[in-house]
Amino acid sequence: EAGVTQFPSHSVIEKGQTVTLRCDPISGHDNLYWYRRVMGKEIKFLLHFVKESKQDESGMPNNRFLAERTGGTYSTLKVQPAELEDSGVYFCASSQNTLDTQYFGPGTRLTVL
Amino acid sequence: SQQGEEDPQALSIQEGENATMNCSYKTSINNLQWYRQNSGRGLVHLILIRSNEREKHSGRLRVTLDTSKKSSSLLITASRAADTASYFCATERMDSSYKLIFGSGTRLLVRP
């Protein structure tokens, strides 16, 4: 069974540009989560989808971040326009049910110059 | 402060020794999960322990949970150089949110 995959593995952009990160959850997992770890800080929750619906987006830092999960399969996280403080590693995770194990992808390392 | 605080922040041991990492948290939880992250790579799930469980084993891993003290420990027995990684505990709180709250992690170095 394939795990959670993320694309790209690494993205380097300039301040003000737009970047879109993609996450493919484990097949059959209705729950999809985005987290990020910015420089030297803890891994922090961004948002949670149940199928295509946003269950909890309390961790989204501001309106420059937009997450979608059309069709309830893969998800995208768009940052527009990117700022220097957005640099970090963005993780996606999925679980079959809430309260189950969340399986993480390898992460996308975002560098904003 | 952040829920899910690991202790110690860094640990260096000799191969073959046991490694113990602790995690404390603040609010009531549904479960607590331990993850490992090798340098520059993704998070690998190690073990999940639910709030009604006190101890779980998986291979060389042993996790305990004390909900009265709001703490958990991860024991790695007979450590190997390949166990060198950062270890994180993450709690899922007992509220309507299913997000994980991570601590800052323990960096484990196992010397050959």
mmCIF file with all atom_site columns, N, CA, C and O in Angstrom, chain A residues 3-6 22-26 29-36 43-51 69 73-75 90-97 100-108, chain B residues 33 35 43-45 92 98-100 102:
data_model
loop_
_atom_site.group_PDB
_atom_site.id
_atom_site.type_symbol
_atom_site.label_atom_id
_atom_site.label_alt_id
_atom_site.label_comp_id
_atom_site.label_asym_id
_atom_site.label_entity_id
_atom_site.label_seq_id
_atom_site.pdbx_PDB_ins_code
_atom_site.Cartn_x
_atom_site.Cartn_y
_atom_site.Cartn_z
_atom_site.occupancy
_atom_site.B_iso_or_equiv
_atom_site.pdbx_formal_charge
_atom_site.auth_seq_id
_atom_site.auth_comp_id
_atom_site.auth_asym_id
_atom_site.auth_atom_id
_atom_site.pdbx_PDB_model_num
ATOM 1   N N  . GLY A 1 3   ? 2.146   4.957  0.648  1.00 0.00 ? 3   GLY A N  1
ATOM 2   C CA . GLY A 1 3   ? 1.959   5.881  1.752  1.00 0.00 ? 3   GLY A CA 1
ATOM 3   C C  . GLY A 1 3   ? 1.501   7.224  1.258  1.00 0.00 ? 3   GLY A C  1
ATOM 4   O O  . GLY A 1 3   ? 1.139   7.408  0.099  1.00 0.00 ? 3   GLY A O  1
ATOM 5   N N  . VAL A 1 4   ? 1.541   8.194  2.152  1.00 0.00 ? 4   VAL A N  1
ATOM 6   C CA . VAL A 1 4   ? 1.201   9.566  1.804  1.00 0.00 ? 4   VAL A CA 1
ATOM 7   C C  . VAL A 1 4   ? 2.344   10.128 0.955  1.00 0.00 ? 4   VAL A C  1
ATOM 8   O O  . VAL A 1 4   ? 3.518   9.979  1.317  1.00 0.00 ? 4   VAL A O  1
ATOM 9   N N  . THR A 1 5   ? 1.983   10.729 -0.152 1.00 0.00 ? 5   THR A N  1
ATOM 10  C CA . THR A 1 5   ? 3.014   11.323 -1.000 1.00 0.00 ? 5   THR A CA 1
ATOM 11  C C  . THR A 1 5   ? 2.801   12.820 -1.110 1.00 0.00 ? 5   THR A C  1
ATOM 12  O O  . THR A 1 5   ? 1.661   13.310 -1.040 1.00 0.00 ? 5   THR A O  1
ATOM 13  N N  . GLN A 1 6   ? 3.899   13.533 -1.272 1.00 0.00 ? 6   GLN A N  1
ATOM 14  C CA . GLN A 1 6   ? 3.847   14.976 -1.389 1.00 0.00 ? 6   GLN A CA 1
ATOM 15  C C  . GLN A 1 6   ? 4.742   15.428 -2.535 1.00 0.00 ? 6   GLN A C  1
ATOM 16  O O  . GLN A 1 6   ? 5.781   14.851 -2.798 1.00 0.00 ? 6   GLN A O  1
ATOM 17  N N  . ARG A 1 22  ? 1.281   19.871 -3.145 1.00 0.00 ? 22  ARG A N  1
ATOM 18  C CA . ARG A 1 22  ? 0.269   18.837 -3.346 1.00 0.00 ? 22  ARG A CA 1
ATOM 19  C C  . ARG A 1 22  ? 0.491   17.679 -2.389 1.00 0.00 ? 22  ARG A C  1
ATOM 20  O O  . ARG A 1 22  ? 1.632   17.321 -2.073 1.00 0.00 ? 22  ARG A O  1
ATOM 21  N N  . CYS A 1 23  ? -0.606  17.104 -1.960 1.00 0.00 ? 23  CYS A N  1
ATOM 22  C CA . CYS A 1 23  ? -0.564  15.945 -1.076 1.00 0.00 ? 23  CYS A CA 1
ATOM 23  C C  . CYS A 1 23  ? -1.536  14.885 -1.592 1.00 0.00 ? 23  CYS A C  1
ATOM 24  O O  . CYS A 1 23  ? -2.710  15.174 -1.834 1.00 0.00 ? 23  CYS A O  1
ATOM 25  N N  . ASP A 1 24  ? -1.046  13.672 -1.719 1.00 0.00 ? 24  ASP A N  1
ATOM 26  C CA . ASP A 1 24  ? -1.897  12.532 -2.033 1.00 0.00 ? 24  ASP A CA 1
ATOM 27  C C  . ASP A 1 24  ? -1.965  11.628 -0.808 1.00 0.00 ? 24  ASP A C  1
ATOM 28  O O  . ASP A 1 24  ? -0.947  11.039 -0.427 1.00 0.00 ? 24  ASP A O  1
ATOM 29  N N  . PRO A 1 25  ? -3.133  11.509 -0.204 1.00 0.00 ? 25  PRO A N  1
ATOM 30  C CA . PRO A 1 25  ? -3.229  10.700 1.015  1.00 0.00 ? 25  PRO A CA 1
ATOM 31  C C  . PRO A 1 25  ? -3.218  9.210  0.677  1.00 0.00 ? 25  PRO A C  1
ATOM 32  O O  . PRO A 1 25  ? -3.262  8.825  -0.490 1.00 0.00 ? 25  PRO A O  1
ATOM 33  N N  . ILE A 1 26  ? -3.184  8.400  1.696  1.00 0.00 ? 26  ILE A N  1
ATOM 34  C CA . ILE A 1 26  ? -3.324  6.961  1.521  1.00 0.00 ? 26  ILE A CA 1
ATOM 35  C C  . ILE A 1 26  ? -4.724  6.701  0.988  1.00 0.00 ? 26  ILE A C  1
ATOM 36  O O  . ILE A 1 26  ? -5.706  7.290  1.469  1.00 0.00 ? 26  ILE A O  1
ATOM 37  N N  . HIS A 1 29  ? -8.382  6.973  2.766  1.00 0.00 ? 29  HIS A N  1
ATOM 38  C CA . HIS A 1 29  ? -8.367  7.806  3.974  1.00 0.00 ? 29  HIS A CA 1
ATOM 39  C C  . HIS A 1 29  ? -9.198  9.067  3.733  1.00 0.00 ? 29  HIS A C  1
ATOM 40  O O  . HIS A 1 29  ? -8.846  9.893  2.905  1.00 0.00 ? 29  HIS A O  1
ATOM 41  N N  . ASP A 1 30  ? -10.247 9.218  4.518  1.00 0.00 ? 30  ASP A N  1
ATOM 42  C CA . ASP A 1 30  ? -11.105 10.385 4.373  1.00 0.00 ? 30  ASP A CA 1
ATOM 43  C C  . ASP A 1 30  ? -10.501 11.630 5.028  1.00 0.00 ? 30  ASP A C  1
ATOM 44  O O  . ASP A 1 30  ? -10.839 12.749 4.675  1.00 0.00 ? 30  ASP A O  1
ATOM 45  N N  . ASN A 1 31  ? -9.655  11.401 6.026  1.00 0.00 ? 31  ASN A N  1
ATOM 46  C CA . ASN A 1 31  ? -9.108  12.521 6.799  1.00 0.00 ? 31  ASN A CA 1
ATOM 47  C C  . ASN A 1 31  ? -7.733  12.911 6.273  1.00 0.00 ? 31  ASN A C  1
ATOM 48  O O  . ASN A 1 31  ? -6.856  12.054 6.123  1.00 0.00 ? 31  ASN A O  1
ATOM 49  N N  . LEU A 1 32  ? -7.583  14.183 5.999  1.00 0.00 ? 32  LEU A N  1
ATOM 50  C CA . LEU A 1 32  ? -6.323  14.699 5.494  1.00 0.00 ? 32  LEU A CA 1
ATOM 51  C C  . LEU A 1 32  ? -5.969  15.943 6.294  1.00 0.00 ? 32  LEU A C  1
ATOM 52  O O  . LEU A 1 32  ? -6.817  16.801 6.549  1.00 0.00 ? 32  LEU A O  1
ATOM 53  N N  . TYR A 1 33  ? -4.727  16.010 6.713  1.00 0.00 ? 33  TYR A N  1
ATOM 54  C CA . TYR A 1 33  ? -4.262  17.094 7.573  1.00 0.00 ? 33  TYR A CA 1
ATOM 55  C C  . TYR A 1 33  ? -3.025  17.749 6.953  1.00 0.00 ? 33  TYR A C  1
ATOM 56  O O  . TYR A 1 33  ? -2.200  17.082 6.339  1.00 0.00 ? 33  TYR A O  1
ATOM 57  N N  . TRP A 1 34  ? -2.908  19.037 7.163  1.00 0.00 ? 34  TRP A N  1
ATOM 58  C CA . TRP A 1 34  ? -1.686  19.769 6.816  1.00 0.00 ? 34  TRP A CA 1
ATOM 59  C C  . TRP A 1 34  ? -1.063  20.298 8.107  1.00 0.00 ? 34  TRP A C  1
ATOM 60  O O  . TRP A 1 34  ? -1.758  20.838 8.982  1.00 0.00 ? 34  TRP A O  1
ATOM 61  N N  . TYR A 1 35  ? 0.256   20.154 8.177  1.00 0.00 ? 35  TYR A N  1
ATOM 62  C CA . TYR A 1 35  ? 1.049   20.687 9.283  1.00 0.00 ? 35  TYR A CA 1
ATOM 63  C C  . TYR A 1 35  ? 2.261   21.384 8.678  1.00 0.00 ? 35  TYR A C  1
ATOM 64  O O  . TYR A 1 35  ? 2.618   21.158 7.525  1.00 0.00 ? 35  TYR A O  1
ATOM 65  N N  . ARG A 1 36  ? 2.934   22.200 9.471  1.00 0.00 ? 36  ARG A N  1
ATOM 66  C CA . ARG A 1 36  ? 4.192   22.751 9.004  1.00 0.00 ? 36  ARG A CA 1
ATOM 67  C C  . ARG A 1 36  ? 5.130   22.957 10.182 1.00 0.00 ? 36  ARG A C  1
ATOM 68  O O  . ARG A 1 36  ? 4.704   23.091 11.331 1.00 0.00 ? 36  ARG A O  1
ATOM 69  N N  . ILE A 1 43  ? 6.318   21.420 15.182 1.00 0.00 ? 43  ILE A N  1
ATOM 70  C CA . ILE A 1 43  ? 5.409   21.094 14.099 1.00 0.00 ? 43  ILE A CA 1
ATOM 71  C C  . ILE A 1 43  ? 4.021   21.566 14.514 1.00 0.00 ? 43  ILE A C  1
ATOM 72  O O  . ILE A 1 43  ? 3.546   21.206 15.601 1.00 0.00 ? 43  ILE A O  1
ATOM 73  N N  . LYS A 1 44  ? 3.408   22.359 13.653 1.00 0.00 ? 44  LYS A N  1
ATOM 74  C CA . LYS A 1 44  ? 2.106   22.928 14.023 1.00 0.00 ? 44  LYS A CA 1
ATOM 75  C C  . LYS A 1 44  ? 1.039   22.595 12.997 1.00 0.00 ? 44  LYS A C  1
ATOM 76  O O  . LYS A 1 44  ? 1.286   22.599 11.789 1.00 0.00 ? 44  LYS A O  1
ATOM 77  N N  . PHE A 1 45  ? -0.124  22.359 13.495 1.00 0.00 ? 45  PHE A N  1
ATOM 78  C CA . PHE A 1 45  ? -1.304  22.029 12.699 1.00 0.00 ? 45  PHE A CA 1
ATOM 79  C C  . PHE A 1 45  ? -1.736  23.232 11.885 1.00 0.00 ? 45  PHE A C  1
ATOM 80  O O  . PHE A 1 45  ? -1.717  24.376 12.359 1.00 0.00 ? 45  PHE A O  1
ATOM 81  N N  . LEU A 1 46  ? -2.145  22.967 10.634 1.00 0.00 ? 46  LEU A N  1
ATOM 82  C CA . LEU A 1 46  ? -2.708  24.017 9.790  1.00 0.00 ? 46  LEU A CA 1
ATOM 83  C C  . LEU A 1 46  ? -4.202  23.798 9.590  1.00 0.00 ? 46  LEU A C  1
ATOM 84  O O  . LEU A 1 46  ? -5.003  24.670 9.912  1.00 0.00 ? 46  LEU A O  1
ATOM 85  N N  . LEU A 1 47  ? -4.563  22.633 9.009  1.00 0.00 ? 47  LEU A N  1
ATOM 86  C CA . LEU A 1 47  ? -5.984  22.368 8.847  1.00 0.00 ? 47  LEU A CA 1
ATOM 87  C C  . LEU A 1 47  ? -6.260  20.902 8.618  1.00 0.00 ? 47  LEU A C  1
ATOM 88  O O  . LEU A 1 47  ? -5.356  20.113 8.376  1.00 0.00 ? 47  LEU A O  1
ATOM 89  N N  . HIS A 1 48  ? -7.532  20.573 8.683  1.00 0.00 ? 48  HIS A N  1
ATOM 90  C CA . HIS A 1 48  ? -8.016  19.192 8.622  1.00 0.00 ? 48  HIS A CA 1
ATOM 91  C C  . HIS A 1 48  ? -9.204  19.118 7.679  1.00 0.00 ? 48  HIS A C  1
ATOM 92  O O  . HIS A 1 48  ? -10.169 19.864 7.838  1.00 0.00 ? 48  HIS A O  1
ATOM 93  N N  . PHE A 1 49  ? -9.112  18.206 6.703  1.00 0.00 ? 49  PHE A N  1
ATOM 94  C CA . PHE A 1 49  ? -10.226 17.917 5.806  1.00 0.00 ? 49  PHE A CA 1
ATOM 95  C C  . PHE A 1 49  ? -10.858 16.577 6.196  1.00 0.00 ? 49  PHE A C  1
ATOM 96  O O  . PHE A 1 49  ? -10.158 15.620 6.528  1.00 0.00 ? 49  PHE A O  1
ATOM 97  N N  . VAL A 1 50  ? -12.167 16.522 6.114  1.00 0.00 ? 50  VAL A N  1
ATOM 98  C CA . VAL A 1 50  ? -12.852 15.244 6.097  1.00 0.00 ? 50  VAL A CA 1
ATOM 99  C C  . VAL A 1 50  ? -13.496 15.160 4.717  1.00 0.00 ? 50  VAL A C  1
ATOM 100 O O  . VAL A 1 50  ? -14.396 15.945 4.398  1.00 0.00 ? 50  VAL A O  1
ATOM 101 N N  . LYS A 1 51  ? -13.001 14.246 3.944  1.00 0.00 ? 51  LYS A N  1
ATOM 102 C CA . LYS A 1 51  ? -13.355 14.187 2.514  1.00 0.00 ? 51  LYS A CA 1
ATOM 103 C C  . LYS A 1 51  ? -13.045 15.570 1.911  1.00 0.00 ? 51  LYS A C  1
ATOM 104 O O  . LYS A 1 51  ? -11.939 16.058 2.055  1.00 0.00 ? 51  LYS A O  1
ATOM 105 N N  . ARG A 1 69  ? -9.432  20.568 -1.413 1.00 0.00 ? 69  ARG A N  1
ATOM 106 C CA . ARG A 1 69  ? -9.434  19.114 -1.569 1.00 0.00 ? 69  ARG A CA 1
ATOM 107 C C  . ARG A 1 69  ? -10.657 18.741 -2.399 1.00 0.00 ? 69  ARG A C  1
ATOM 108 O O  . ARG A 1 69  ? -11.599 18.123 -1.919 1.00 0.00 ? 69  ARG A O  1
ATOM 109 N N  . THR A 1 73  ? -10.054 13.676 -2.707 1.00 0.00 ? 73  THR A N  1
ATOM 110 C CA . THR A 1 73  ? -8.875  12.816 -2.873 1.00 0.00 ? 73  THR A CA 1
ATOM 111 C C  . THR A 1 73  ? -7.625  13.592 -2.494 1.00 0.00 ? 73  THR A C  1
ATOM 112 O O  . THR A 1 73  ? -7.367  13.787 -1.314 1.00 0.00 ? 73  THR A O  1
ATOM 113 N N  . TYR A 1 74  ? -6.882  14.066 -3.478 1.00 0.00 ? 74  TYR A N  1
ATOM 114 C CA . TYR A 1 74  ? -5.663  14.792 -3.152 1.00 0.00 ? 74  TYR A CA 1
ATOM 115 C C  . TYR A 1 74  ? -5.997  16.200 -2.692 1.00 0.00 ? 74  TYR A C  1
ATOM 116 O O  . TYR A 1 74  ? -7.122  16.687 -2.878 1.00 0.00 ? 74  TYR A O  1
ATOM 117 N N  . SER A 1 75  ? -5.037  16.829 -2.088 1.00 0.00 ? 75  SER A N  1
ATOM 118 C CA . SER A 1 75  ? -5.219  18.193 -1.584 1.00 0.00 ? 75  SER A CA 1
ATOM 119 C C  . SER A 1 75  ? -4.081  19.071 -2.069 1.00 0.00 ? 75  SER A C  1
ATOM 120 O O  . SER A 1 75  ? -2.965  18.593 -2.306 1.00 0.00 ? 75  SER A O  1
ATOM 121 N N  . TYR A 1 90  ? 6.528   21.591 5.076  1.00 0.00 ? 90  TYR A N  1
ATOM 122 C CA . TYR A 1 90  ? 5.077   21.407 5.115  1.00 0.00 ? 90  TYR A CA 1
ATOM 123 C C  . TYR A 1 90  ? 4.788   19.910 5.009  1.00 0.00 ? 90  TYR A C  1
ATOM 124 O O  . TYR A 1 90  ? 5.162   19.259 4.035  1.00 0.00 ? 90  TYR A O  1
ATOM 125 N N  . PHE A 1 91  ? 4.107   19.424 6.021  1.00 0.00 ? 91  PHE A N  1
ATOM 126 C CA . PHE A 1 91  ? 3.769   18.000 6.081  1.00 0.00 ? 91  PHE A CA 1
ATOM 127 C C  . PHE A 1 91  ? 2.286   17.798 5.829  1.00 0.00 ? 91  PHE A C  1
ATOM 128 O O  . PHE A 1 91  ? 1.452   18.578 6.252  1.00 0.00 ? 91  PHE A O  1
ATOM 129 N N  . CYS A 1 92  ? 1.999   16.697 5.190  1.00 0.00 ? 92  CYS A N  1
ATOM 130 C CA . CYS A 1 92  ? 0.627   16.261 5.019  1.00 0.00 ? 92  CYS A CA 1
ATOM 131 C C  . CYS A 1 92  ? 0.493   14.915 5.720  1.00 0.00 ? 92  CYS A C  1
ATOM 132 O O  . CYS A 1 92  ? 1.450   14.129 5.756  1.00 0.00 ? 92  CYS A O  1
ATOM 133 N N  . ALA A 1 93  ? -0.662  14.668 6.286  1.00 0.00 ? 93  ALA A N  1
ATOM 134 C CA . ALA A 1 93  ? -0.927  13.392 6.942  1.00 0.00 ? 93  ALA A CA 1
ATOM 135 C C  . ALA A 1 93  ? -2.340  12.948 6.604  1.00 0.00 ? 93  ALA A C  1
ATOM 136 O O  . ALA A 1 93  ? -3.195  13.766 6.260  1.00 0.00 ? 93  ALA A O  1
ATOM 137 N N  . SER A 1 94  ? -2.564  11.655 6.708  1.00 0.00 ? 94  SER A N  1
ATOM 138 C CA . SER A 1 94  ? -3.916  11.160 6.494  1.00 0.00 ? 94  SER A CA 1
ATOM 139 C C  . SER A 1 94  ? -4.239  10.062 7.491  1.00 0.00 ? 94  SER A C  1
ATOM 140 O O  . SER A 1 94  ? -3.333  9.407  8.032  1.00 0.00 ? 94  SER A O  1
ATOM 141 N N  . SER A 1 95  ? -5.527  9.904  7.736  1.00 0.00 ? 95  SER A N  1
ATOM 142 C CA . SER A 1 95  ? -5.986  8.826  8.610  1.00 0.00 ? 95  SER A CA 1
ATOM 143 C C  . SER A 1 95  ? -7.318  8.315  8.083  1.00 0.00 ? 95  SER A C  1
ATOM 144 O O  . SER A 1 95  ? -8.064  9.051  7.439  1.00 0.00 ? 95  SER A O  1
ATOM 145 N N  . GLN A 1 96  ? -7.579  7.059  8.384  1.00 0.00 ? 96  GLN A N  1
ATOM 146 C CA . GLN A 1 96  ? -8.834  6.472  7.904  1.00 0.00 ? 96  GLN A CA 1
ATOM 147 C C  . GLN A 1 96  ? -10.017 7.066  8.658  1.00 0.00 ? 96  GLN A C  1
ATOM 148 O O  . GLN A 1 96  ? -11.000 7.483  8.061  1.00 0.00 ? 96  GLN A O  1
ATOM 149 N N  . ASN A 1 97  ? -9.882  7.101  9.961  1.00 0.00 ? 97  ASN A N  1
ATOM 150 C CA . ASN A 1 97  ? -10.909 7.692  10.804 1.00 0.00 ? 97  ASN A CA 1
ATOM 151 C C  . ASN A 1 97  ? -10.248 8.691  11.742 1.00 0.00 ? 97  ASN A C  1
ATOM 152 O O  . ASN A 1 97  ? -9.044  8.621  11.992 1.00 0.00 ? 97  ASN A O  1
ATOM 153 N N  . ASP A 1 100 ? -7.680  7.865  14.782 1.00 0.00 ? 100 ASP A N  1
ATOM 154 C CA . ASP A 1 100 ? -6.755  6.829  14.338 1.00 0.00 ? 100 ASP A CA 1
ATOM 155 C C  . ASP A 1 100 ? -5.367  7.421  14.117 1.00 0.00 ? 100 ASP A C  1
ATOM 156 O O  . ASP A 1 100 ? -5.186  8.638  14.123 1.00 0.00 ? 100 ASP A O  1
ATOM 157 N N  . THR A 1 101 ? -4.432  6.543  13.859 1.00 0.00 ? 101 THR A N  1
ATOM 158 C CA . THR A 1 101 ? -3.070  6.972  13.555 1.00 0.00 ? 101 THR A CA 1
ATOM 159 C C  . THR A 1 101 ? -3.064  7.897  12.352 1.00 0.00 ? 101 THR A C  1
ATOM 160 O O  . THR A 1 101 ? -3.722  7.633  11.343 1.00 0.00 ? 101 THR A O  1
ATOM 161 N N  . GLN A 1 102 ? -2.329  8.975  12.446 1.00 0.00 ? 102 GLN A N  1
ATOM 162 C CA . GLN A 1 102 ? -2.116  9.864  11.317 1.00 0.00 ? 102 GLN A CA 1
ATOM 163 C C  . GLN A 1 102 ? -0.779  9.498  10.680 1.00 0.00 ? 102 GLN A C  1
ATOM 164 O O  . GLN A 1 102 ? 0.260   9.531  11.346 1.00 0.00 ? 102 GLN A O  1
ATOM 165 N N  . TYR A 1 103 ? -0.825  9.160  9.418  1.00 0.00 ? 103 TYR A N  1
ATOM 166 C CA . TYR A 1 103 ? 0.375   8.779  8.677  1.00 0.00 ? 103 TYR A CA 1
ATOM 167 C C  . TYR A 1 103 ? 0.861   9.983  7.883  1.00 0.00 ? 103 TYR A C  1
ATOM 168 O O  . TYR A 1 103 ? 0.090   10.573 7.122  1.00 0.00 ? 103 TYR A O  1
ATOM 169 N N  . PHE A 1 104 ? 2.119   10.285 8.050  1.00 0.00 ? 104 PHE A N  1
ATOM 170 C CA . PHE A 1 104 ? 2.686   11.484 7.457  1.00 0.00 ? 104 PHE A CA 1
ATOM 171 C C  . PHE A 1 104 ? 3.424   11.199 6.158  1.00 0.00 ? 104 PHE A C  1
ATOM 172 O O  . PHE A 1 104 ? 4.022   10.135 5.982  1.00 0.00 ? 104 PHE A O  1
ATOM 173 N N  . GLY A 1 105 ? 3.392   12.191 5.290  1.00 0.00 ? 105 GLY A N  1
ATOM 174 C CA . GLY A 1 105 ? 4.206   12.151 4.093  1.00 0.00 ? 105 GLY A CA 1
ATOM 175 C C  . GLY A 1 105 ? 5.605   12.651 4.379  1.00 0.00 ? 105 GLY A C  1
ATOM 176 O O  . GLY A 1 105 ? 5.907   13.067 5.501  1.00 0.00 ? 105 GLY A O  1
ATOM 177 N N  . PRO A 1 106 ? 6.465   12.655 3.372  1.00 0.00 ? 106 PRO A N  1
ATOM 178 C CA . PRO A 1 106 ? 7.862   13.046 3.558  1.00 0.00 ? 106 PRO A CA 1
ATOM 179 C C  . PRO A 1 106 ? 8.067   14.544 3.724  1.00 0.00 ? 106 PRO A C  1
ATOM 180 O O  . PRO A 1 106 ? 9.135   14.984 4.114  1.00 0.00 ? 106 PRO A O  1
ATOM 181 N N  . GLY A 1 107 ? 7.026   15.310 3.419  1.00 0.00 ? 107 GLY A N  1
ATOM 182 C CA . GLY A 1 107 ? 7.134   16.756 3.569  1.00 0.00 ? 107 GLY A CA 1
ATOM 183 C C  . GLY A 1 107 ? 7.628   17.454 2.319  1.00 0.00 ? 107 GLY A C  1
ATOM 184 O O  . GLY A 1 107 ? 8.277   16.853 1.458  1.00 0.00 ? 107 GLY A O  1
ATOM 185 N N  . THR A 1 108 ? 7.272   18.729 2.224  1.00 0.00 ? 108 THR A N  1
ATOM 186 C CA . THR A 1 108 ? 7.806   19.616 1.188  1.00 0.00 ? 108 THR A CA 1
ATOM 187 C C  . THR A 1 108 ? 8.578   20.711 1.885  1.00 0.00 ? 108 THR A C  1
ATOM 188 O O  . THR A 1 108 ? 8.033   21.419 2.745  1.00 0.00 ? 108 THR A O  1
ATOM 189 N N  . GLN B 2 33  ? 0.654   9.913  20.439 1.00 0.00 ? 33  GLN B N  1
ATOM 190 C CA . GLN B 2 33  ? 1.380   9.191  19.390 1.00 0.00 ? 33  GLN B CA 1
ATOM 191 C C  . GLN B 2 33  ? 2.852   9.591  19.426 1.00 0.00 ? 33  GLN B C  1
ATOM 192 O O  . GLN B 2 33  ? 3.175   10.742 19.681 1.00 0.00 ? 33  GLN B O  1
ATOM 193 N N  . TYR B 2 35  ? 6.393   9.693  17.164 1.00 0.00 ? 35  TYR B N  1
ATOM 194 C CA . TYR B 2 35  ? 6.906   9.689  15.803 1.00 0.00 ? 35  TYR B CA 1
ATOM 195 C C  . TYR B 2 35  ? 8.419   9.818  15.830 1.00 0.00 ? 35  TYR B C  1
ATOM 196 O O  . TYR B 2 35  ? 8.996   10.377 16.764 1.00 0.00 ? 35  TYR B O  1
ATOM 197 N N  . LEU B 2 43  ? 8.063   12.154 8.848  1.00 0.00 ? 43  LEU B N  1
ATOM 198 C CA . LEU B 2 43  ? 7.740   11.604 10.159 1.00 0.00 ? 43  LEU B CA 1
ATOM 199 C C  . LEU B 2 43  ? 7.259   10.167 10.014 1.00 0.00 ? 43  LEU B C  1
ATOM 200 O O  . LEU B 2 43  ? 6.350   9.890  9.244  1.00 0.00 ? 43  LEU B O  1
ATOM 201 N N  . VAL B 2 44  ? 7.863   9.306  10.773 1.00 0.00 ? 44  VAL B N  1
ATOM 202 C CA . VAL B 2 44  ? 7.475   7.898  10.754 1.00 0.00 ? 44  VAL B CA 1
ATOM 203 C C  . VAL B 2 44  ? 6.720   7.596  12.036 1.00 0.00 ? 44  VAL B C  1
ATOM 204 O O  . VAL B 2 44  ? 7.221   7.854  13.142 1.00 0.00 ? 44  VAL B O  1
ATOM 205 N N  . HIS B 2 45  ? 5.526   7.062  11.887 1.00 0.00 ? 45  HIS B N  1
ATOM 206 C CA . HIS B 2 45  ? 4.723   6.744  13.059 1.00 0.00 ? 45  HIS B CA 1
ATOM 207 C C  . HIS B 2 45  ? 5.292   5.526  13.768 1.00 0.00 ? 45  HIS B C  1
ATOM 208 O O  . HIS B 2 45  ? 5.611   4.514  13.129 1.00 0.00 ? 45  HIS B O  1
ATOM 209 N N  . GLU B 2 92  ? -3.479  14.088 20.829 1.00 0.00 ? 92  GLU B N  1
ATOM 210 C CA . GLU B 2 92  ? -4.760  14.425 20.222 1.00 0.00 ? 92  GLU B CA 1
ATOM 211 C C  . GLU B 2 92  ? -5.689  14.744 21.379 1.00 0.00 ? 92  GLU B C  1
ATOM 212 O O  . GLU B 2 92  ? -6.009  13.868 22.185 1.00 0.00 ? 92  GLU B O  1
ATOM 213 N N  . TYR B 2 98  ? -9.324  17.199 16.043 1.00 0.00 ? 98  TYR B N  1
ATOM 214 C CA . TYR B 2 98  ? -8.558  15.966 15.862 1.00 0.00 ? 98  TYR B CA 1
ATOM 215 C C  . TYR B 2 98  ? -7.119  16.258 15.467 1.00 0.00 ? 98  TYR B C  1
ATOM 216 O O  . TYR B 2 98  ? -6.401  15.373 15.039 1.00 0.00 ? 98  TYR B O  1
ATOM 217 N N  . LYS B 2 99  ? -6.715  17.503 15.627 1.00 0.00 ? 99  LYS B N  1
ATOM 218 C CA . LYS B 2 99  ? -5.351  17.842 15.266 1.00 0.00 ? 99  LYS B CA 1
ATOM 219 C C  . LYS B 2 99  ? -4.368  17.311 16.299 1.00 0.00 ? 99  LYS B C  1
ATOM 220 O O  . LYS B 2 99  ? -4.705  17.141 17.474 1.00 0.00 ? 99  LYS B O  1
ATOM 221 N N  . LEU B 2 100 ? -3.160  17.059 15.857 1.00 0.00 ? 100 LEU B N  1
ATOM 222 C CA . LEU B 2 100 ? -2.099  16.637 16.760 1.00 0.00 ? 100 LEU B CA 1
ATOM 223 C C  . LEU B 2 100 ? -1.327  17.863 17.237 1.00 0.00 ? 100 LEU B C  1
ATOM 224 O O  . LEU B 2 100 ? -1.035  18.764 16.460 1.00 0.00 ? 100 LEU B O  1
ATOM 225 N N  . PHE B 2 102 ? 2.210   18.813 18.722 1.00 0.00 ? 102 PHE B N  1
ATOM 226 C CA . PHE B 2 102 ? 3.554   18.263 18.817 1.00 0.00 ? 102 PHE B CA 1
ATOM 227 C C  . PHE B 2 102 ? 4.397   19.028 19.823 1.00 0.00 ? 102 PHE B C  1
ATOM 228 O O  . PHE B 2 102 ? 4.257   20.228 20.010 1.00 0.00 ? 102 PHE B O  1
#
